[in-house]
Amino acid sequence: MTKHVVIIGGGVIGLSVAAECVARGHRVTVIEADPVKRGASLGNAGMVVPSHFVPLAAPGMVALGLKWMWNPESPFYIEPRADWGLVTWALRFMASATREHVERSGPLLRDLHLASRARYAQLAAEEDFGLVRKGLLMLCRTGHALEEEAATARQAQALGVPADVLDPAALAALDPTITMAVEGGVHYPQDCHLDPSRFVAALERRLRAAGADLRWSTEVTGWRRSGGRLAAAVTRDGEVAGDEFVLCGGAWSEAVGRGLGLRLPMQAGRGYSVTVADPVQQPALCSILTEARVAVTPMGETLRFGGTMEITARDSPPRPRRVAGILKAVPEYFPAFRGVDLGGLPFWSGLRPCSPDGLPYLGRTRAAGNLVVATAHAMMGLSLAPATGEIVARLVDGEPPGFDLRLLDPDRWA
Ligand SMILES: Cc1cc2nc3c(=O)[nH]c(=O)nc-3n(C[C@H](O)[C@H](O)[C@H](O)COP(=O)(O)OP(=O)(O)OC[C@H]3O[C@@H](n4cnc5c(N)ncnc54)[C@H](O)[C@@H]3O)c2cc1C
């Protein structure tokens, strides 16, 4: 049966949900507050990562956050502020950051990333958005970091995710296009990268061609209910009625859902990226500079450096010192960049939607019978977007989602 599906948020999650819904013959309206920016979805590092089966809330993260608290160039930072939402989020984060939580979440995250990877491959066969399937390198400058990464690689192998620990010679043979000053690294051959702007543009073209109603510069300010269901999303330009509603509002989702009685504890995790048009060397593979927590992604002729997880108020201004921290790390791993001035380049910043346990909110909710929540993908939203789209489309059609979604229940903190 054809339904009218109203999607709030036009980032990569909202558009992926929309694409899967139109593919199933539904009528789709996407409501997006911003005219152009698409939240966190355009300037990110573009990595599709079955290797990322460890959620943000993991052992060691609390200690790292405290250690880096006072360093303005550090990659992980919680901005202290008098905000009860932040206090309860931080307490829940600390309680979630356990080995058991990581062990419980790993198989599900692996399966979701792999499902996304498979869908990305299908979509890339239909339209080019720069998908490169050569894997990801976790590069380590120190023996200590390499030991930690090798331990994670063993966990990956136990989960069936291929991972190879490599010495500098093997790394150089794998990617001879860039000089590396590292102790070693781990290669995750199943990981991929793509250009997120090109992917979002491809989704938009697909949706327009299918006749979807894409309403930019339109903010959802409230809801109209009818019994236990939603009748319409309210905007300043009037109401948008629908049969099914999907909340994909990124870091704004908690605020948008509050009017419905939804409890989606969330903090914004700001990250930054800088894209270099003519890099002195261009790697063939994407990588993460492990100790610095910097992501490096070749995108066509350009090279993008991204990083920082700054838990902050959504309206606080970006902090250029953090961008300096990202760029400072580059020549330490890639010495060809020594003496190259990356400092004057414009930077992009985006807000990752972060739940306290580092897992998305995905599924139906008690708040309204015809509402699906799909948000809080934190550092993995691009990677998990196609699988999220498929799951939501199945839920809209009343089918089993294909995954055990209990860990992702949007009502788990309610
Ligand atoms: C530096 C950086 C690097 C990253 N690298 C990667 C990576 O390599 N791989 C990966 O998987 N992920 C990565 N991420 C994370 C990824 O970018 C996010 O998880 C993803 O973009 C979230 O998508 P979204 O659609 O949920 O949110 P968003 O992209 O933020 O979209 C939400 C949209 O909802 C809209 N909205 C909000 N409120 C309303 C309202 N009331 N009415 C209408 N519209 C509304 C907003 O305007 C926004 O456009 C990175 C993030 C950053 C910052």
CSV table of C-alpha atoms and ligand atoms in Angstrom, one decimal:
chain,number,residue,atom,x,y,z
A,1,MET,CA,0.0,0.0,0.0
A,2,THR,CA,1.4,3.4,-1.0
A,3,LYS,CA,1.9,5.7,2.0
A,4,HIS,CA,2.9,9.4,2.4
A,5,VAL,CA,6.1,9.3,4.4
A,6,VAL,CA,7.2,12.6,5.9
A,7,ILE,CA,10.9,12.8,6.8
A,8,ILE,CA,12.3,15.5,9.1
A,9,GLY,CA,15.9,16.2,8.3
A,10,GLY,CA,17.6,16.3,4.9
A,11,GLY,CA,21.1,15.0,6.0
A,12,VAL,CA,22.5,11.7,4.7
A,13,ILE,CA,20.2,9.7,7.0
A,14,GLY,CA,17.0,11.5,6.0
A,15,LEU,CA,17.9,11.3,2.3
A,16,SER,CA,18.9,7.6,2.5
A,17,VAL,CA,15.6,6.9,4.2
A,18,ALA,CA,13.7,8.9,1.6
A,19,ALA,CA,15.6,7.0,-1.2
A,20,GLU,CA,14.6,3.6,0.1
A,21,CYS,CA,11.0,4.7,0.7
A,22,VAL,CA,10.6,6.0,-2.9
A,23,ALA,CA,12.2,2.8,-4.2
A,24,ARG,CA,9.3,1.0,-2.5
A,25,GLY,CA,6.8,3.2,-4.3
A,26,HIS,CA,5.9,5.5,-1.4
A,27,ARG,CA,5.2,9.2,-1.7
A,28,VAL,CA,7.9,11.1,0.2
A,29,THR,CA,8.3,14.6,1.6
A,30,VAL,CA,11.6,15.7,3.1
A,31,ILE,CA,11.5,18.7,5.4
A,32,GLU,CA,14.9,20.3,6.0
A,33,ALA,CA,15.5,23.5,8.0
A,34,ASP,CA,18.7,24.6,6.3
A,35,PRO,CA,18.9,25.9,2.7
A,36,VAL,CA,22.2,24.3,1.9
A,37,LYS,CA,24.3,22.9,4.7
A,38,ARG,CA,22.8,19.5,5.5
A,39,GLY,CA,24.1,19.3,9.0
A,40,ALA,CA,27.0,17.0,9.4
A,41,SER,CA,26.6,15.2,6.1
A,42,LEU,CA,28.7,17.1,3.5
A,43,GLY,CA,32.2,17.8,4.9
A,44,ASN,CA,32.8,14.6,6.8
A,45,ALA,CA,35.5,12.1,6.2
A,46,GLY,CA,33.4,9.9,3.9
A,47,MET,CA,34.5,6.5,5.4
A,48,VAL,CA,32.4,3.4,5.3
A,49,VAL,CA,33.7,1.4,8.2
A,50,PRO,CA,32.9,-2.2,9.1
A,51,SER,CA,36.1,-1.8,11.2
A,52,HIS,CA,34.2,0.6,13.5
A,53,PHE,CA,32.3,-1.9,15.6
A,54,VAL,CA,33.3,-0.2,18.9
A,55,PRO,CA,30.9,2.5,20.0
A,56,LEU,CA,32.1,5.9,21.2
A,57,ALA,CA,31.1,4.9,24.8
A,58,ALA,CA,34.0,2.4,25.3
A,59,PRO,CA,36.5,1.8,28.1
A,60,GLY,CA,39.3,4.3,28.1
A,61,MET,CA,37.2,7.2,26.6
A,62,VAL,CA,36.4,8.8,29.9
A,63,ALA,CA,40.0,8.8,30.9
A,64,LEU,CA,41.0,10.3,27.5
A,65,GLY,CA,38.3,13.0,27.9
A,66,LEU,CA,39.7,14.0,31.3
A,67,LYS,CA,43.3,13.9,30.1
A,68,TRP,CA,42.5,16.1,27.1
A,69,MET,CA,40.1,18.4,28.9
A,70,TRP,CA,42.4,21.4,29.2
A,71,ASN,CA,44.2,21.1,25.8
A,72,PRO,CA,42.6,23.4,23.2
A,73,GLU,CA,44.1,21.4,20.3
A,74,SER,CA,43.1,17.9,21.6
A,75,PRO,CA,41.0,15.6,19.6
A,76,PHE,CA,38.4,14.8,22.3
A,77,TYR,CA,36.9,17.5,24.5
A,78,ILE,CA,33.8,18.0,26.7
A,79,GLU,CA,33.0,21.7,27.0
A,80,PRO,CA,32.1,22.3,30.7
A,81,ARG,CA,28.8,24.0,30.9
A,82,ALA,CA,26.0,24.4,33.5
A,83,ASP,CA,23.5,22.1,31.7
A,84,TRP,CA,21.6,19.3,33.4
A,85,GLY,CA,21.3,17.6,30.0
A,86,LEU,CA,25.1,17.4,29.7
A,87,VAL,CA,25.5,16.2,33.3
A,88,THR,CA,23.0,13.3,32.8
A,89,TRP,CA,24.5,12.5,29.4
A,90,ALA,CA,28.0,12.3,30.9
A,91,LEU,CA,26.9,10.1,33.7
A,92,ARG,CA,25.1,7.8,31.3
A,93,PHE,CA,28.2,7.8,29.0
A,94,MET,CA,30.4,6.8,31.9
A,95,ALA,CA,28.0,4.0,32.9
A,96,SER,CA,27.9,2.7,29.3
A,97,ALA,CA,31.6,2.8,28.6
A,98,THR,CA,32.2,-0.8,29.6
A,99,ARG,CA,33.7,-3.9,28.0
A,100,GLU,CA,30.3,-5.7,28.2
A,101,HIS,CA,28.7,-2.8,26.2
A,102,VAL,CA,31.4,-3.0,23.5
A,103,GLU,CA,31.0,-6.8,23.3
A,104,ARG,CA,27.2,-6.6,23.1
A,105,SER,CA,27.3,-3.8,20.4
A,106,GLY,CA,30.0,-5.2,18.2
A,107,PRO,CA,28.1,-7.9,16.2
A,108,LEU,CA,25.2,-5.5,15.5
A,109,LEU,CA,27.4,-2.6,14.4
A,110,ARG,CA,29.5,-5.0,12.2
A,111,ASP,CA,26.3,-6.3,10.5
A,112,LEU,CA,24.9,-2.8,10.0
A,113,HIS,CA,28.1,-1.5,8.4
A,114,LEU,CA,28.4,-4.6,6.2
A,115,ALA,CA,24.8,-4.2,5.0
A,116,SER,CA,25.5,-0.5,4.3
A,117,ARG,CA,28.7,-1.4,2.4
A,118,ALA,CA,26.8,-3.9,0.2
A,119,ARG,CA,24.1,-1.3,-0.5
A,120,TYR,CA,26.8,1.4,-1.3
A,121,ALA,CA,28.2,-1.0,-3.9
A,122,GLN,CA,24.8,-1.5,-5.5
A,123,LEU,CA,24.2,2.3,-5.6
A,124,ALA,CA,27.7,3.0,-7.0
A,125,ALA,CA,27.0,0.6,-9.9
A,126,GLU,CA,24.0,2.9,-10.8
A,127,GLU,CA,25.8,6.3,-10.2
A,128,ASP,CA,29.4,7.3,-9.5
A,129,PHE,CA,29.9,9.2,-6.2
A,130,GLY,CA,33.5,8.4,-5.8
A,131,LEU,CA,33.3,5.0,-3.9
A,132,VAL,CA,36.8,3.5,-3.5
A,133,ARG,CA,37.0,0.0,-2.1
A,134,LYS,CA,40.7,-0.3,-1.1
A,135,GLY,CA,40.3,-0.5,2.7
A,136,LEU,CA,41.3,1.8,5.6
A,137,LEU,CA,44.7,2.1,7.3
A,138,MET,CA,45.0,2.7,11.0
A,139,LEU,CA,48.4,4.3,11.2
A,140,CYS,CA,50.5,4.3,14.4
A,141,ARG,CA,53.6,6.4,15.2
A,142,THR,CA,54.2,4.6,18.5
A,143,GLY,CA,54.7,1.0,19.5
A,144,HIS,CA,52.1,1.5,22.3
A,145,ALA,CA,49.4,2.6,19.8
A,146,LEU,CA,50.3,-0.2,17.5
A,147,GLU,CA,49.9,-2.7,20.3
A,148,GLU,CA,46.4,-1.3,21.0
A,149,GLU,CA,45.4,-1.3,17.4
A,150,ALA,CA,46.7,-4.9,17.0
A,151,ALA,CA,44.5,-5.9,19.9
A,152,THR,CA,41.5,-4.3,18.2
A,153,ALA,CA,42.5,-6.1,15.0
A,154,ARG,CA,42.3,-9.4,16.9
A,155,GLN,CA,38.8,-8.4,18.2
A,156,ALA,CA,37.9,-7.6,14.6
A,157,GLN,CA,39.1,-11.0,13.3
A,158,ALA,CA,37.2,-12.7,16.1
A,159,LEU,CA,34.1,-10.9,14.7
A,160,GLY,CA,34.9,-12.0,11.2
A,161,VAL,CA,36.1,-8.6,10.1
A,162,PRO,CA,39.4,-9.0,8.1
A,163,ALA,CA,42.3,-7.0,9.6
A,164,ASP,CA,46.0,-7.2,8.8
A,165,VAL,CA,48.7,-5.8,11.1
A,166,LEU,CA,51.4,-4.4,8.9
A,167,ASP,CA,55.0,-3.2,9.4
A,168,PRO,CA,56.3,0.0,7.6
A,169,ALA,CA,57.6,-2.0,4.6
A,170,ALA,CA,54.2,-3.7,4.1
A,171,LEU,CA,52.4,-0.4,4.4
A,172,ALA,CA,54.7,1.2,1.9
A,173,ALA,CA,54.1,-1.7,-0.5
A,174,LEU,CA,50.3,-1.3,0.0
A,175,ASP,CA,50.3,2.4,-0.7
A,176,PRO,CA,53.5,3.6,-2.4
A,177,THR,CA,51.9,6.9,-3.4
A,178,ILE,CA,52.5,8.5,0.1
A,179,THR,CA,55.6,8.5,2.4
A,180,MET,CA,54.7,7.4,5.9
A,181,ALA,CA,56.7,7.9,9.1
A,182,VAL,CA,55.0,5.3,11.2
A,183,GLU,CA,55.8,2.3,13.4
A,184,GLY,CA,53.2,0.3,11.6
A,185,GLY,CA,49.4,0.0,11.1
A,186,VAL,CA,46.4,-2.1,10.6
A,187,HIS,CA,44.7,-2.6,7.2
A,188,TYR,CA,41.0,-3.2,7.2
A,189,PRO,CA,40.4,-4.3,3.6
A,190,GLN,CA,36.6,-4.2,3.7
A,191,ASP,CA,36.4,-0.5,4.6
A,192,CYS,CA,35.8,2.0,1.8
A,193,HIS,CA,35.6,5.7,1.3
A,194,LEU,CA,33.6,8.1,-0.9
A,195,ASP,CA,32.9,11.8,-1.4
A,196,PRO,CA,29.9,12.5,0.9
A,197,SER,CA,28.9,15.7,-1.0
A,198,ARG,CA,28.7,13.7,-4.2
A,199,PHE,CA,26.7,10.9,-2.5
A,200,VAL,CA,24.2,13.4,-1.0
A,201,ALA,CA,23.9,15.1,-4.4
A,202,ALA,CA,23.3,11.7,-6.0
A,203,LEU,CA,20.5,10.9,-3.5
A,204,GLU,CA,18.9,14.3,-4.2
A,205,ARG,CA,18.9,13.7,-7.9
A,206,ARG,CA,17.4,10.2,-7.4
A,207,LEU,CA,14.7,11.7,-5.2
A,208,ARG,CA,13.8,14.5,-7.6
A,209,ALA,CA,13.7,12.1,-10.5
A,210,ALA,CA,11.2,10.0,-8.5
A,211,GLY,CA,9.0,13.0,-7.8
A,212,ALA,CA,9.8,13.4,-4.1
A,213,ASP,CA,8.9,16.7,-2.4
A,214,LEU,CA,12.1,18.2,-1.1
A,215,ARG,CA,11.4,21.2,1.1
A,216,TRP,CA,14.6,23.1,2.1
A,217,SER,CA,14.6,26.1,4.4
A,218,THR,CA,11.6,24.7,6.2
A,219,GLU,CA,11.8,24.0,9.9
A,220,VAL,CA,9.5,21.6,11.8
A,221,THR,CA,8.4,23.6,14.9
A,222,GLY,CA,5.7,21.3,16.3
A,223,TRP,CA,3.4,18.4,15.7
A,224,ARG,CA,-0.3,17.8,15.4
A,225,ARG,CA,-1.6,14.6,17.0
A,226,SER,CA,-4.6,12.5,16.4
A,227,GLY,CA,-5.0,10.0,19.2
A,228,GLY,CA,-1.9,7.9,19.6
A,229,ARG,CA,-0.7,8.9,16.1
A,230,LEU,CA,0.8,11.9,14.4
A,231,ALA,CA,-1.4,13.7,11.9
A,232,ALA,CA,1.0,16.4,10.7
A,233,ALA,CA,4.4,18.0,11.2
A,234,VAL,CA,3.9,21.8,11.8
A,235,THR,CA,6.1,24.3,10.0
A,236,ARG,CA,6.0,28.1,9.7
A,237,ASP,CA,4.8,27.5,6.2
A,238,GLY,CA,1.9,25.3,7.3
A,239,GLU,CA,1.3,21.7,8.2
A,240,VAL,CA,2.6,18.7,6.4
A,241,ALA,CA,0.2,15.8,6.9
A,242,GLY,CA,1.3,12.2,6.3
A,243,ASP,CA,0.7,8.5,7.0
A,244,GLU,CA,4.2,7.9,8.5
A,245,PHE,CA,6.8,10.2,10.0
A,246,VAL,CA,10.5,9.7,10.3
A,247,LEU,CA,12.7,11.8,12.6
A,248,CYS,CA,16.2,12.2,11.2
A,249,GLY,CA,17.1,15.6,12.7
A,250,GLY,CA,20.7,14.8,13.5
A,251,ALA,CA,22.0,16.7,16.6
A,252,TRP,CA,18.7,18.6,16.7
A,253,SER,CA,16.5,15.5,17.1
A,254,GLU,CA,16.2,15.6,20.9
A,255,ALA,CA,14.8,19.2,20.7
A,256,VAL,CA,12.5,18.3,17.8
A,257,GLY,CA,11.2,15.2,19.5
A,258,ARG,CA,10.6,16.8,22.9
A,259,GLY,CA,7.2,18.1,21.9
A,260,LEU,CA,6.1,14.5,21.4
A,261,GLY,CA,7.3,13.4,24.8
A,262,LEU,CA,10.2,11.6,23.1
A,263,ARG,CA,13.3,11.3,25.3
A,264,LEU,CA,16.4,11.1,23.1
A,265,PRO,CA,19.3,12.2,25.3
A,266,MET,CA,21.8,13.6,23.0
A,267,GLN,CA,24.9,15.9,22.8
A,268,ALA,CA,26.3,17.5,19.7
A,269,GLY,CA,29.9,16.3,18.9
A,270,ARG,CA,31.5,19.0,16.8
A,271,GLY,CA,34.1,17.9,14.2
A,272,TYR,CA,36.1,19.8,11.7
A,273,SER,CA,37.6,19.1,8.3
A,274,VAL,CA,39.9,20.9,5.9
A,275,THR,CA,40.1,19.9,2.2
A,276,VAL,CA,43.3,20.5,0.3
A,277,ALA,CA,42.9,21.0,-3.4
A,278,ASP,CA,46.5,20.2,-4.5
A,279,PRO,CA,48.2,17.9,-1.9
A,280,VAL,CA,51.9,17.4,-2.2
A,281,GLN,CA,51.2,13.7,-2.1
A,282,GLN,CA,47.9,11.9,-2.6
A,283,PRO,CA,47.4,8.6,-0.8
A,284,ALA,CA,45.4,5.8,-2.5
A,285,LEU,CA,43.8,4.6,0.7
A,286,CYS,CA,42.0,6.5,3.4
A,287,SER,CA,43.6,6.4,6.9
A,288,ILE,CA,43.2,7.3,10.5
A,289,LEU,CA,46.3,8.8,12.2
A,290,THR,CA,45.6,6.9,15.4
A,291,GLU,CA,47.2,8.8,18.2
A,292,ALA,CA,46.0,12.2,16.8
A,293,ARG,CA,42.5,10.8,15.9
A,294,VAL,CA,42.7,12.4,12.5
A,295,ALA,CA,40.9,11.0,9.5
A,296,VAL,CA,42.6,11.4,6.1
A,297,THR,CA,40.5,10.8,2.9
A,298,PRO,CA,41.5,11.2,-0.7
A,299,MET,CA,38.5,12.5,-2.6
A,300,GLY,CA,39.3,12.7,-6.3
A,301,GLU,CA,42.2,15.1,-6.7
A,302,THR,CA,41.6,16.6,-3.2
A,303,LEU,CA,42.7,15.4,0.2
A,304,ARG,CA,40.5,15.8,3.3
A,305,PHE,CA,41.7,15.9,6.9
A,306,GLY,CA,39.0,15.6,9.5
A,307,GLY,CA,38.8,15.1,13.3
A,308,THR,CA,38.0,16.3,16.8
A,309,MET,CA,35.1,15.2,18.9
A,310,GLU,CA,34.1,18.4,20.8
A,311,ILE,CA,31.0,17.8,23.0
A,312,THR,CA,29.5,21.2,22.9
A,313,ALA,CA,26.4,23.4,22.9
A,314,ARG,CA,24.9,23.4,19.4
A,315,ASP,CA,25.0,27.2,19.2
A,316,SER,CA,28.6,27.6,20.5
A,317,PRO,CA,31.0,29.0,17.8
A,318,PRO,CA,33.6,26.8,16.1
A,319,ARG,CA,37.0,26.8,17.7
A,320,PRO,CA,39.8,27.3,15.1
A,321,ARG,CA,42.4,26.0,17.6
A,322,ARG,CA,41.0,22.5,17.2
A,323,VAL,CA,41.5,22.8,13.4
A,324,ALA,CA,45.2,23.7,14.1
A,325,GLY,CA,45.4,20.5,16.3
A,326,ILE,CA,44.2,18.4,13.3
A,327,LEU,CA,46.6,20.0,10.8
A,328,LYS,CA,49.6,19.9,13.1
A,329,ALA,CA,49.4,16.1,13.2
A,330,VAL,CA,49.6,15.6,9.4
A,331,PRO,CA,53.4,16.0,8.8
A,332,GLU,CA,54.1,13.8,11.9
A,333,TYR,CA,52.7,10.9,9.9
A,334,PHE,CA,53.2,12.1,6.3
A,335,PRO,CA,56.6,13.9,6.3
A,336,ALA,CA,56.1,15.1,2.7
A,337,PHE,CA,53.7,17.7,4.2
A,338,ARG,CA,56.5,19.1,6.4
A,339,GLY,CA,56.8,22.8,5.6
A,340,VAL,CA,53.5,22.9,3.7
A,341,ASP,CA,51.3,25.6,5.1
A,342,LEU,CA,47.9,24.0,5.6
A,343,GLY,CA,46.9,26.7,8.1
A,344,GLY,CA,45.3,29.3,5.9
A,345,LEU,CA,42.7,27.0,4.4
A,346,PRO,CA,39.0,27.4,5.1
A,347,PHE,CA,37.6,24.8,7.4
A,348,TRP,CA,34.2,23.0,7.6
A,349,SER,CA,32.5,22.0,10.8
A,350,GLY,CA,29.6,19.7,11.6
A,351,LEU,CA,27.7,18.4,14.6
A,352,ARG,CA,27.6,14.7,15.1
A,353,PRO,CA,24.4,13.5,16.9
A,354,CYS,CA,25.8,11.5,20.0
A,355,SER,CA,23.7,9.4,22.3
A,356,PRO,CA,25.2,8.6,25.7
A,357,ASP,CA,25.9,4.9,24.8
A,358,GLY,CA,27.3,5.7,21.4
A,359,LEU,CA,24.6,3.8,19.6
A,360,PRO,CA,22.0,5.2,17.2
A,361,TYR,CA,18.3,5.6,18.1
A,362,LEU,CA,16.6,3.5,15.4
A,363,GLY,CA,13.1,2.0,15.4
A,364,ARG,CA,9.5,2.7,16.4
A,365,THR,CA,8.7,4.5,19.6
A,366,ARG,CA,5.9,4.5,22.1
A,367,ALA,CA,5.6,8.3,21.6
A,368,ALA,CA,3.5,7.9,18.5
A,369,GLY,CA,2.3,4.9,16.6
A,370,ASN,CA,3.3,6.1,13.1
A,371,LEU,CA,6.7,7.6,14.0
A,372,VAL,CA,10.1,6.0,13.3
A,373,VAL,CA,13.3,7.5,14.9
A,374,ALA,CA,16.5,7.3,12.9
A,375,THR,CA,19.3,9.4,14.5
A,376,ALA,CA,22.3,9.6,16.8
A,377,HIS,CA,24.7,7.8,14.4
A,378,ALA,CA,27.6,9.9,15.9
A,379,MET,CA,30.8,9.0,14.0
A,380,MET,CA,29.2,6.5,11.8
A,381,GLY,CA,26.3,8.2,10.1
A,382,LEU,CA,27.6,8.2,6.6
A,383,SER,CA,28.7,4.6,7.0
A,384,LEU,CA,25.4,3.4,8.4
A,385,ALA,CA,23.1,5.6,6.2
A,386,PRO,CA,22.1,3.0,3.5
A,387,ALA,CA,21.4,0.3,6.1
A,388,THR,CA,19.4,2.8,8.2
A,389,GLY,CA,17.4,3.7,5.1
A,390,GLU,CA,16.6,0.0,4.3
A,391,ILE,CA,15.6,-0.7,8.0
A,392,VAL,CA,13.3,2.3,8.2
A,393,ALA,CA,11.6,1.5,4.8
A,394,ARG,CA,10.9,-2.0,6.1
A,395,LEU,CA,9.4,-0.6,9.3
A,396,VAL,CA,7.3,1.8,7.3
A,397,ASP,CA,6.0,-1.2,5.4
A,398,GLY,CA,5.3,-3.2,8.6
A,399,GLU,CA,8.0,-5.8,7.8
A,400,PRO,CA,10.5,-7.2,10.2
A,401,PRO,CA,13.6,-4.8,10.2
A,402,GLY,CA,16.1,-7.6,9.3
A,403,PHE,CA,18.2,-6.9,12.5
A,404,ASP,CA,17.6,-7.2,16.2
A,405,LEU,CA,17.2,-3.5,17.0
A,406,ARG,CA,16.7,-3.9,20.8
A,407,LEU,CA,20.0,-2.2,21.6
A,408,LEU,CA,19.0,0.8,19.4
A,409,ASP,CA,15.5,1.2,20.9
A,410,PRO,CA,14.7,5.0,20.8
A,411,ASP,CA,12.8,4.6,24.1
A,412,ARG,CA,15.8,3.0,26.0
A,413,TRP,CA,16.3,6.1,28.3
A,414,ALA,CA,12.6,7.0,28.6
B,1,LIG,C1,34.6,15.8,11.0
B,1,LIG,C2,33.6,14.7,10.8
B,1,LIG,C3,34.0,13.6,10.1
B,1,LIG,C4,33.1,12.5,10.0
B,1,LIG,N1,33.5,11.4,9.3
B,1,LIG,C5,32.6,10.4,9.1
B,1,LIG,C6,33.0,9.2,8.4
B,1,LIG,O1,34.1,9.1,7.8
B,1,LIG,N2,32.1,8.2,8.3
B,1,LIG,C7,30.9,8.2,8.9
B,1,LIG,O2,30.2,7.3,8.8
B,1,LIG,N3,30.5,9.3,9.6
B,1,LIG,C8,31.3,10.4,9.7
B,1,LIG,N4,31.0,11.5,10.4
B,1,LIG,C9,29.6,11.5,11.1
B,1,LIG,C10,28.5,11.8,10.1
B,1,LIG,O3,28.9,13.0,9.4
B,1,LIG,C11,27.2,12.0,10.8
B,1,LIG,O4,26.9,10.8,11.6
B,1,LIG,C12,26.0,12.1,9.8
B,1,LIG,O5,26.3,13.1,8.9
B,1,LIG,C13,24.7,12.4,10.5
B,1,LIG,O6,23.7,12.5,9.6
B,1,LIG,P1,22.3,12.9,9.9
B,1,LIG,O7,21.5,12.9,8.7
B,1,LIG,O8,21.8,12.1,11.1
B,1,LIG,O9,22.5,14.4,10.5
B,1,LIG,P2,22.7,15.8,9.8
B,1,LIG,O10,23.6,15.6,8.6
B,1,LIG,O11,23.2,16.7,10.8
B,1,LIG,O12,21.3,16.1,9.2
B,1,LIG,C14,20.2,16.5,10.1
B,1,LIG,C15,19.5,17.5,9.4
B,1,LIG,O13,18.2,17.8,10.1
B,1,LIG,C16,17.9,19.1,9.9
B,1,LIG,N5,17.0,19.5,11.0
B,1,LIG,C17,17.2,19.6,12.3
B,1,LIG,N6,16.1,20.1,12.9
B,1,LIG,C18,15.2,20.3,12.0
B,1,LIG,C19,13.8,20.8,12.0
B,1,LIG,N7,13.3,21.1,13.2
B,1,LIG,N8,13.1,20.8,10.9
B,1,LIG,C20,13.7,20.5,9.7
B,1,LIG,N9,15.0,20.0,9.6
B,1,LIG,C21,15.7,19.9,10.7
B,1,LIG,C22,19.3,19.8,10.1
B,1,LIG,O14,19.2,21.1,9.5
B,1,LIG,C23,20.2,18.9,9.3
B,1,LIG,O15,20.5,19.2,8.0
B,1,LIG,C24,31.8,12.6,10.5
B,1,LIG,C25,31.4,13.8,11.2
B,1,LIG,C26,32.3,14.8,11.3
B,1,LIG,C27,31.8,16.1,12.0
